[in-house]
Amino acid sequence: MEIRQGLRLIGIALAVLATGLLVFRVLRPQGEGQPPDAPPPAATAPQAGEDAGAAPRPVTRYVAALGYIEPRGQVRRLAGVNNGAASARVVELLVREGDPVVQGQALAVFDGVPRLRAERQVLQAEMESLARQLEVSRSEEKRYADLAATGAVSYDNLDQRRRSTEKLAGDLARTKAELQVIDVDLRDGVLRAPMAGTVLEILTRAGERPRDSVVLELGQTDFMEVVAEVYETDISQIRPGQRAIITSEHGGFTGELSGQVREVSRQVNRRDVFSSDPADAVDARVVEVRIALEPASSQRVRNLTRMQVLVRIDTESGLVG
């Protein structure tokens, strides 16, 4: 009886031991006792200037932008003089739209010029008269000085002659100064070309007062360029010397124009040129890129100032290695 009870206890103990081994094998970590897996590949370190959590921006061969055509050196808006609070009225226009002009050429005459010209004639005649009188008075003064030395006339008469000479000299100097002022006013009363170029648009006609003082617009149309508005996200790819192809957005000219990036602005601004696409970003920030057109292309569009164009810049061209 006791032997049977002992065998039962041994069987129970063996069953408990087997159950524990089974539980241990099930719950044991899978990697225990096995060689470690190969480490995951190291992440590529971000380049300088890139966000460590963002994917690097792909570099494209071409950068596209909207732009417009204008003469090199920009369009010059020529203003007139102001008569106090109001702008001077234009009395005569000496050029027409499309006329070529040279530096210093008279373009328009303002209303004060006829009066100033008349005043100048009067002052010129007065100055010539005073000059003749002064010459005679100085000759008389010398003669009186010789007579006073011999006692023929008194020194009081000589002093009177000297005072007359001094008065004439003062009157002549004052008239000359007034004449110089008239000449300055006359120069301001005539609008002249600050450079050689072409009259692009006349904004004020004869008999009118200029709005915002602007009379006409002048540009050097022999050398045309394109102002491209490149998105600020693409501007890091643009360098002077890169080639560009320009086409008309609305069919203003056929074919393509060729040019080269001349200058990249250092300022970021809002857009001035907008696409006809309603989904286009109106508030996008852009940088102006000036593209000098080749001579043949420049001549083709010399009369198309401000025409909107499409620009494609080859970022892999024109770079010095």
Coordinates of C-alpha atoms in Angstrom, one line a residue:
M1 CA 0.0 0.0 0.0
E2 CA 2.8 2.4 0.9
I3 CA 4.8 1.4 -2.3
R4 CA 1.7 2.2 -4.5
Q5 CA 1.3 5.6 -2.9
G6 CA 5.0 6.5 -3.4
L7 CA 4.8 5.5 -7.1
R8 CA 1.8 7.8 -7.5
L9 CA 3.7 10.8 -6.0
I10 CA 6.7 10.2 -8.3
G11 CA 4.3 10.1 -11.4
I12 CA 2.7 13.4 -10.3
A13 CA 6.2 15.0 -9.9
L14 CA 7.3 13.9 -13.3
A15 CA 4.1 15.3 -14.9
V16 CA 4.6 18.7 -13.2
L17 CA 8.3 18.7 -14.4
A18 CA 7.2 17.9 -18.0
T19 CA 4.6 20.6 -18.0
G20 CA 7.1 23.2 -16.7
L21 CA 9.6 22.3 -19.5
L22 CA 6.9 22.7 -22.1
V23 CA 5.9 26.2 -20.8
F24 CA 9.5 27.3 -20.7
R25 CA 10.1 26.4 -24.4
V26 CA 6.9 28.2 -25.4
L27 CA 7.7 31.4 -23.5
R28 CA 11.5 31.5 -24.3
P29 CA 12.5 34.5 -26.5
Q30 CA 13.0 33.5 -30.1
G31 CA 16.5 35.1 -30.5
E32 CA 17.9 33.4 -27.4
G33 CA 20.6 31.0 -28.2
Q34 CA 20.7 31.9 -31.9
P35 CA 23.2 34.2 -33.7
P36 CA 22.0 37.9 -33.9
D37 CA 20.5 39.1 -37.1
A38 CA 22.5 41.5 -39.3
P39 CA 22.1 45.2 -38.3
P40 CA 19.8 47.3 -40.4
P41 CA 21.6 49.5 -43.0
A42 CA 22.6 52.9 -41.7
A43 CA 20.5 55.8 -42.8
T44 CA 22.1 58.2 -45.3
A45 CA 23.1 61.4 -43.5
P46 CA 21.3 64.5 -44.8
Q47 CA 23.5 67.0 -46.8
A48 CA 24.2 70.4 -45.5
G49 CA 21.2 72.7 -45.6
E50 CA 18.7 69.9 -45.8
D51 CA 16.1 69.0 -43.1
A52 CA 17.1 65.7 -41.5
G53 CA 13.5 64.6 -41.5
A54 CA 12.7 65.6 -45.1
A55 CA 13.5 63.8 -48.4
P56 CA 16.1 65.6 -50.5
R57 CA 14.7 67.7 -53.3
P58 CA 15.4 66.3 -56.8
V59 CA 17.5 68.5 -59.1
T60 CA 15.7 68.9 -62.5
R61 CA 17.4 69.7 -65.8
Y62 CA 15.0 72.5 -66.7
V63 CA 13.3 75.2 -64.6
A64 CA 10.2 76.7 -66.0
A65 CA 8.8 80.2 -65.2
L66 CA 6.6 82.9 -66.4
G67 CA 8.0 86.2 -67.5
Y68 CA 7.7 89.3 -69.7
I69 CA 9.8 91.2 -72.3
E70 CA 11.3 94.6 -71.7
P71 CA 14.2 96.7 -72.9
R72 CA 17.5 96.1 -71.2
G73 CA 18.0 98.6 -68.4
Q74 CA 14.2 98.6 -67.8
V75 CA 11.7 101.1 -69.1
R76 CA 12.4 104.7 -68.1
R77 CA 9.3 106.7 -67.1
L78 CA 10.3 110.3 -67.8
A79 CA 8.7 113.0 -65.7
G80 CA 8.4 116.8 -66.1
V81 CA 8.7 119.7 -63.7
N82 CA 6.2 120.8 -61.1
N83 CA 4.9 124.4 -60.8
G84 CA 4.4 124.4 -57.1
A85 CA 1.8 121.7 -56.3
A86 CA 0.7 121.1 -59.9
S87 CA 2.6 119.5 -62.7
A88 CA 3.7 121.7 -65.6
R89 CA 1.4 121.5 -68.6
V90 CA 2.8 120.1 -71.9
V91 CA 2.6 122.7 -74.6
E92 CA 4.5 120.8 -77.3
L93 CA 5.4 117.2 -78.0
L94 CA 8.5 116.8 -80.2
V95 CA 8.4 113.0 -80.7
R96 CA 5.9 110.3 -81.5
E97 CA 5.6 106.7 -80.3
G98 CA 8.1 104.4 -81.9
D99 CA 10.6 107.3 -82.7
P100 CA 14.3 106.6 -82.0
V101 CA 16.0 109.2 -80.0
V102 CA 19.5 110.1 -79.0
Q103 CA 20.8 111.1 -75.6
G104 CA 20.0 114.7 -74.8
Q105 CA 17.4 115.1 -77.5
A106 CA 14.4 117.3 -76.7
L107 CA 11.2 115.3 -76.3
A108 CA 8.6 117.8 -74.9
V109 CA 8.2 121.4 -73.9
F110 CA 6.3 122.6 -70.8
D111 CA 4.1 125.7 -70.4
G112 CA 6.7 127.9 -68.6
V113 CA 9.1 127.9 -71.5
P114 CA 7.6 130.6 -73.8
R115 CA 7.5 133.1 -70.9
L116 CA 11.1 132.2 -69.9
R117 CA 12.3 132.6 -73.4
A118 CA 10.8 136.1 -73.6
E119 CA 12.3 137.0 -70.2
R120 CA 15.7 135.8 -71.3
Q121 CA 15.6 138.0 -74.4
V122 CA 14.9 141.0 -72.2
L123 CA 17.7 140.1 -69.8
Q124 CA 20.1 139.5 -72.6
A125 CA 19.4 142.9 -74.2
E126 CA 19.7 144.6 -70.8
M127 CA 23.0 142.8 -70.1
E128 CA 24.5 143.9 -73.4
S129 CA 23.4 147.5 -72.7
L130 CA 24.9 147.5 -69.2
A131 CA 28.1 146.0 -70.6
R132 CA 28.4 148.9 -73.1
Q133 CA 27.6 151.5 -70.4
L134 CA 30.2 150.0 -68.1
E135 CA 32.8 150.2 -70.7
V136 CA 32.1 153.9 -71.4
S137 CA 32.0 154.6 -67.6
R138 CA 35.4 153.0 -67.0
S139 CA 36.9 155.0 -69.9
E140 CA 35.4 158.2 -68.4
E141 CA 36.7 157.3 -65.0
K142 CA 40.2 156.9 -66.3
R143 CA 40.0 160.3 -68.1
Y144 CA 38.7 161.9 -64.9
A145 CA 41.6 160.4 -62.9
D146 CA 44.1 161.9 -65.3
L147 CA 42.3 165.3 -65.2
A148 CA 42.2 165.2 -61.4
A149 CA 45.9 164.6 -61.3
T150 CA 46.5 167.8 -63.2
G151 CA 43.9 169.8 -61.2
A152 CA 41.6 170.2 -64.1
V153 CA 38.7 168.5 -62.2
S154 CA 38.1 168.0 -58.6
Y155 CA 38.5 164.7 -56.8
D156 CA 34.8 164.8 -55.9
N157 CA 33.9 164.6 -59.6
L158 CA 36.3 161.6 -59.9
D159 CA 34.6 159.9 -56.9
Q160 CA 31.2 160.5 -58.5
R161 CA 32.4 158.9 -61.7
R162 CA 33.8 155.9 -59.8
R163 CA 30.5 155.4 -58.0
S164 CA 28.7 155.4 -61.3
T165 CA 31.1 152.8 -62.6
E166 CA 30.6 150.6 -59.5
K167 CA 26.8 150.8 -59.9
L168 CA 26.9 149.7 -63.5
A169 CA 29.2 146.8 -62.6
G170 CA 26.8 145.7 -59.9
D171 CA 23.8 146.0 -62.2
L172 CA 25.6 143.9 -64.9
A173 CA 26.5 141.2 -62.3
R174 CA 22.9 141.0 -61.1
T175 CA 21.6 140.7 -64.6
K176 CA 24.0 137.9 -65.4
A177 CA 22.9 136.0 -62.3
E178 CA 19.2 136.4 -63.3
L179 CA 20.1 135.2 -66.8
Q180 CA 21.7 132.1 -65.3
V181 CA 18.5 131.4 -63.3
I182 CA 16.5 131.7 -66.4
D183 CA 18.8 129.3 -68.2
V184 CA 18.3 126.7 -65.4
D185 CA 14.5 127.1 -65.6
L186 CA 14.7 126.7 -69.4
R187 CA 16.6 123.5 -69.1
D188 CA 14.0 122.1 -66.7
G189 CA 11.2 123.3 -69.0
V190 CA 12.3 121.0 -71.8
L191 CA 12.1 117.2 -71.3
R192 CA 15.3 115.6 -72.8
A193 CA 16.2 112.0 -73.3
P194 CA 18.6 110.7 -70.6
M195 CA 19.8 108.0 -73.0
A196 CA 19.5 106.7 -76.6
G197 CA 16.4 104.6 -77.1
T198 CA 12.9 104.3 -78.5
V199 CA 9.8 106.2 -77.4
L200 CA 7.6 103.3 -76.2
E201 CA 4.4 105.1 -75.1
I202 CA 3.3 108.7 -74.7
L203 CA 1.2 109.2 -71.6
T204 CA 0.6 113.0 -71.8
R205 CA -0.4 114.8 -74.9
A206 CA 0.0 118.5 -75.7
G207 CA -2.3 120.7 -73.6
E208 CA -2.5 118.1 -70.8
R209 CA -0.9 118.0 -67.3
P210 CA 1.0 114.7 -66.7
R211 CA -0.5 112.2 -64.3
D212 CA 2.0 111.3 -61.6
S213 CA 4.3 113.7 -63.5
V214 CA 5.0 111.0 -66.2
V215 CA 5.1 112.3 -69.8
L216 CA 6.4 109.3 -71.7
E217 CA 8.2 106.0 -71.5
L218 CA 11.6 105.3 -73.1
G219 CA 13.5 102.1 -73.6
Q220 CA 16.6 100.7 -75.3
T221 CA 14.8 98.4 -77.6
D222 CA 18.0 97.5 -79.5
F223 CA 18.8 95.3 -76.5
M224 CA 15.8 93.4 -75.2
E225 CA 15.7 91.0 -72.3
V226 CA 13.2 88.8 -70.5
V227 CA 12.4 89.1 -66.8
A228 CA 11.5 85.6 -65.5
E229 CA 9.8 85.1 -62.2
V230 CA 11.4 81.9 -60.8
Y231 CA 9.8 80.3 -57.8
E232 CA 12.0 80.6 -54.6
T233 CA 12.0 76.8 -54.3
D234 CA 13.9 76.6 -57.7
I235 CA 16.2 79.6 -57.5
S236 CA 19.1 77.7 -56.0
Q237 CA 19.5 75.9 -59.4
I238 CA 19.8 79.2 -61.4
R239 CA 23.2 80.7 -62.2
P240 CA 24.3 83.5 -64.6
G241 CA 25.4 82.0 -67.9
Q242 CA 22.7 79.3 -68.2
R243 CA 20.9 79.1 -71.5
A244 CA 17.1 79.8 -71.8
I245 CA 14.4 79.2 -74.3
I246 CA 11.5 81.6 -74.5
T247 CA 8.1 81.1 -76.1
S248 CA 5.0 83.3 -76.2
E249 CA 2.2 82.2 -73.8
H250 CA -0.6 83.7 -76.0
G251 CA 0.9 83.5 -79.5
G252 CA 2.4 87.0 -79.7
F253 CA 5.3 85.6 -81.8
T254 CA 6.0 82.2 -83.4
G255 CA 8.8 79.9 -82.6
E256 CA 11.4 80.3 -79.9
L257 CA 13.7 83.0 -78.6
S258 CA 17.2 82.2 -77.2
G259 CA 18.9 84.0 -74.4
Q260 CA 21.3 83.6 -71.5
V261 CA 20.8 84.3 -67.8
R262 CA 22.4 87.7 -67.1
E263 CA 21.5 88.5 -63.5
V264 CA 19.7 86.9 -60.6
S265 CA 18.0 89.2 -58.1
R266 CA 18.9 89.1 -54.4
Q267 CA 15.3 89.7 -53.3
V268 CA 12.2 87.5 -53.0
N269 CA 9.0 89.2 -53.9
R270 CA 5.4 88.5 -54.8
R271 CA 4.5 87.7 -58.4
D272 CA 3.7 90.3 -61.0
V273 CA 3.0 87.8 -63.8
F274 CA 0.1 85.4 -63.6
S275 CA -0.9 82.4 -65.7
S276 CA -4.3 82.0 -67.2
D277 CA -4.6 78.7 -65.2
P278 CA -7.1 79.3 -62.4
A279 CA -5.2 76.8 -60.3
D280 CA -2.0 78.8 -60.5
A281 CA -0.6 79.9 -57.1
V282 CA -1.3 83.6 -56.8
D283 CA 0.6 84.2 -53.5
A284 CA 3.7 82.3 -54.6
R285 CA 7.1 84.0 -53.8
V286 CA 9.4 84.5 -56.7
V287 CA 12.9 85.8 -57.6
E288 CA 13.5 87.9 -60.7
V289 CA 15.9 86.5 -63.2
R290 CA 17.0 88.7 -66.1
I291 CA 17.7 86.9 -69.4
A292 CA 19.6 88.8 -72.1
L293 CA 18.2 87.8 -75.5
E294 CA 20.5 87.0 -78.4
P295 CA 20.7 89.8 -81.1
A296 CA 18.5 88.0 -83.6
S297 CA 15.9 87.2 -80.9
S298 CA 16.1 90.8 -79.6
Q299 CA 15.3 92.3 -83.0
R300 CA 12.2 90.0 -83.3
V301 CA 10.5 91.3 -80.2
R302 CA 11.8 94.9 -80.0
N303 CA 8.3 96.2 -80.4
L304 CA 6.7 93.7 -77.9
T305 CA 7.6 95.3 -74.6
R306 CA 5.7 93.8 -71.6
M307 CA 4.5 90.8 -73.6
Q308 CA 4.0 87.7 -71.3
V309 CA 6.2 84.7 -72.1
L310 CA 7.0 81.2 -71.0
V311 CA 10.7 80.6 -70.0
R312 CA 12.6 77.4 -69.7
I313 CA 16.1 77.5 -68.2
D314 CA 18.6 74.7 -68.8
T315 CA 20.3 74.3 -65.4
E316 CA 23.1 72.1 -66.8
S317 CA 24.2 74.6 -69.5
G318 CA 26.6 77.5 -69.5
L319 CA 28.2 76.5 -66.2
V320 CA 32.0 76.9 -65.7
G321 CA 33.4 73.6 -64.4

